[in-house]
Structure formats: C-alpha cells, structure tokens
Amino acid sequence: MYETMTFSGGIHKHNEIEELIEDLGGFVLQKNDQQLDVTITMAVPAEDTDKIEQKAKELLGSVEISPLASTEIAVVSPTLARQHLPHAACDIAEYLRRYGTKTNMIGLARGAGKGISQISKSEKDLIEEHDLAIFSLGSFDDCIRKKTHLFEDIDIPVIVTGSPEIAAEEINANAYVSGFGRIPRRLKRGENIRALRKLVEVSEDIISKQKEDLEDDPLIVSPIIVKIALERKVPEVAHINAPMALVSQLDGVRVKLPYDKFHEEIADVEVEGHRLGDISEIKKSKMYDHILVKILPETSLY
C-alpha cells in the first residue's frame, strides 16, 4: 500500500529526496519548482514514510501526509451560468487543488430552481467516475432540503456545502459543511478560509476511509503503478496537451486519450506481469471520450 505525501523545502539538495523516493520503490507524482523552493508530491510504501520524514528534517524542509493526492473530485453546482452568479464552487475547486487532488467542475444543465431542479443520467454517470463529489448548494435551508434528489442516489461519497447548519443525515449526504452558500465575492475572509479548511478535513476523512475499505479487498495493482506504466509505455501520453494527461484515482486512472483510437493499445500495456485489459475494466468516459481504467480487486482473480 502506497502513502501519498507532500514535501516542501528549498531547492538545494532536493534531488536527495527524489533519490530516496526511488530507492524506497516510490514515485514522484508531481514536482513544482518555485524560484528557490520546491514542492514534491510523492507516493511511497506506507512502511517507509518515517524515512521520508527523516530526510525532510535533514534538508530543513517539511513533509506531510496528503490523503487527497492521487484522487479526482467532482465539484458540482446546480448551475454555472452567469445569470446565477456567484458560484462558491470556483473557490472550492481551487482550494482543494492545493492539497494534491484533481478537481473537475460540473454544472448541471437543469439543476437550478428549487422546484424544477433535475439531474440527468449522463450527468450522474459522469459524477460517479470520480472518487468523491462535492455539491455546492445555496444559502436557504428549504432550498437545500428540496434538492436532495440531485445527489441522494449517487454511488460515490457525497459532501454537500451550503450556508445554514444542517445535519448530513437529514439530507442523505455523507457529510455537510456549512459556511458557504451564495457569497458575492471571493472566499478570502477568515470565516471563509475556516469553512474551506473544514471541507478539506472532511474530504480527507472520507478519502482515508475509502482507502481503508480498499485494503480489505486490495486492487490487483496500485493505480499509481498503472499510471507510471502508461507514462512509460504509451508514447502518445507525452503529447497530450491537457494538464495532467493521466489522473490517478483511488481505484483507477483517467487517460486523456480518445477511447476509440487508443483503448486497445491501453489494454495491451503490461503492468507487473499482467495485461492491463485482463486486470481492469477499460471503458469510455463521459468526459470528452477519455479512457477510464478501473482496476479490479484481487478477489476477481479467484
């Protein structure tokens, strides 16, 4: 089992931590150089995290566990139309990215309106391609309660955000975070930052619980290993112009290549002695016809 961590420190001798990651059998997931500072998101075996912490201390840097790294989260708003501004979803999505996750903003076609809001099957299927969904709702208690049909049958964990205090059990959500709603400005004030931090904490708790559940029936191979294999063995990945050509999920990888043209090549990639098509479900995504690789659990081999 791999643990995702983020190292922050000076650029001097930072190559030593990269070498240690490689020696431990881990991977560098993302690296950002910012003048004299560097931030490295990594995946290392869970039993070796103490070695990374020791090296970070030696380099006068800091390292912390990043549960949201290598995950994909859908930030859903009933509408993203300009006539329904402002949208807290924008700041929510951007803030979550700071913690290593990949966020996708989704605006429902007919989600606006307390009495007429709807969600289509294709929208539901798209949301369920993610590890977690965050529904950004409004400021009124009654409005939020009458929009529970938008998310109550979503098959992935759902966090709802809004302005009033509501118990998550009352709206059939996995969690509810207050302090949001329709705020006519950027979420930069103290109470807004506290609400965003609370949202991150709740998201991390849910993702950590999902990881624990996966340990009960582990995947045949780690999505991180599949991601690295695809980067090395599919030349077209290097030419993808989209940010994050490959997106790791808890149970798979999103490949931003056209399904019809590349799904057979993806299926033939060998990962730890297995043909990828034999140990995963490879299907067409609802998002731009991307390829979605969902890795099967070990019990599927028996």
Short mmCIF file of N, CA and C in Angstrom, two decimals, residues 138-142 144 162-166 176-180:
data_model
loop_
_atom_site.label_atom_id
_atom_site.label_comp_id
_atom_site.label_asym_id
_atom_site.label_seq_id
_atom_site.Cartn_x
_atom_site.Cartn_y
_atom_site.Cartn_z
N GLY A 138 -26.85 26.36 -2.03
CA GLY A 138 -27.03 27.78 -1.72
C GLY A 138 -27.16 28.14 -0.26
N SER A 139 -27.95 29.19 -0.02
CA SER A 139 -28.00 29.82 1.29
C SER A 139 -29.25 29.52 2.10
N PHE A 140 -30.23 28.84 1.49
CA PHE A 140 -31.50 28.66 2.18
C PHE A 140 -31.73 27.19 2.54
N ASP A 141 -32.11 26.98 3.78
CA ASP A 141 -32.34 25.64 4.32
C ASP A 141 -33.37 24.88 3.49
N ASP A 142 -34.49 25.51 3.21
CA ASP A 142 -35.57 24.85 2.48
C ASP A 142 -35.14 24.47 1.07
N ILE A 144 -32.07 23.77 0.00
CA ILE A 144 -31.13 22.64 0.06
C ILE A 144 -31.88 21.33 0.29
N GLY A 162 -23.21 24.41 1.97
CA GLY A 162 -24.25 25.42 1.93
C GLY A 162 -24.05 26.40 3.07
N SER A 163 -24.98 27.32 3.23
CA SER A 163 -24.84 28.34 4.26
C SER A 163 -25.37 27.91 5.63
N PRO A 164 -26.60 27.38 5.73
CA PRO A 164 -27.15 27.07 7.06
C PRO A 164 -26.54 25.82 7.68
N GLU A 165 -26.79 25.65 8.96
CA GLU A 165 -26.37 24.44 9.68
C GLU A 165 -27.42 23.35 9.45
N ILE A 166 -27.00 22.23 8.87
CA ILE A 166 -27.90 21.11 8.60
C ILE A 166 -27.15 19.82 8.93
N TYR A 176 -21.95 17.17 5.55
CA TYR A 176 -22.42 18.51 5.18
C TYR A 176 -21.51 19.53 5.85
N VAL A 177 -21.08 20.53 5.08
CA VAL A 177 -20.20 21.58 5.60
C VAL A 177 -20.89 22.92 5.38
N SER A 178 -21.11 23.64 6.47
CA SER A 178 -21.78 24.94 6.39
C SER A 178 -20.76 26.06 6.17
N GLY A 179 -21.27 27.27 6.00
CA GLY A 179 -20.39 28.43 5.86
C GLY A 179 -20.12 28.82 4.42
N PHE A 180 -20.86 28.25 3.48
CA PHE A 180 -20.66 28.57 2.07
C PHE A 180 -21.88 29.32 1.53
#
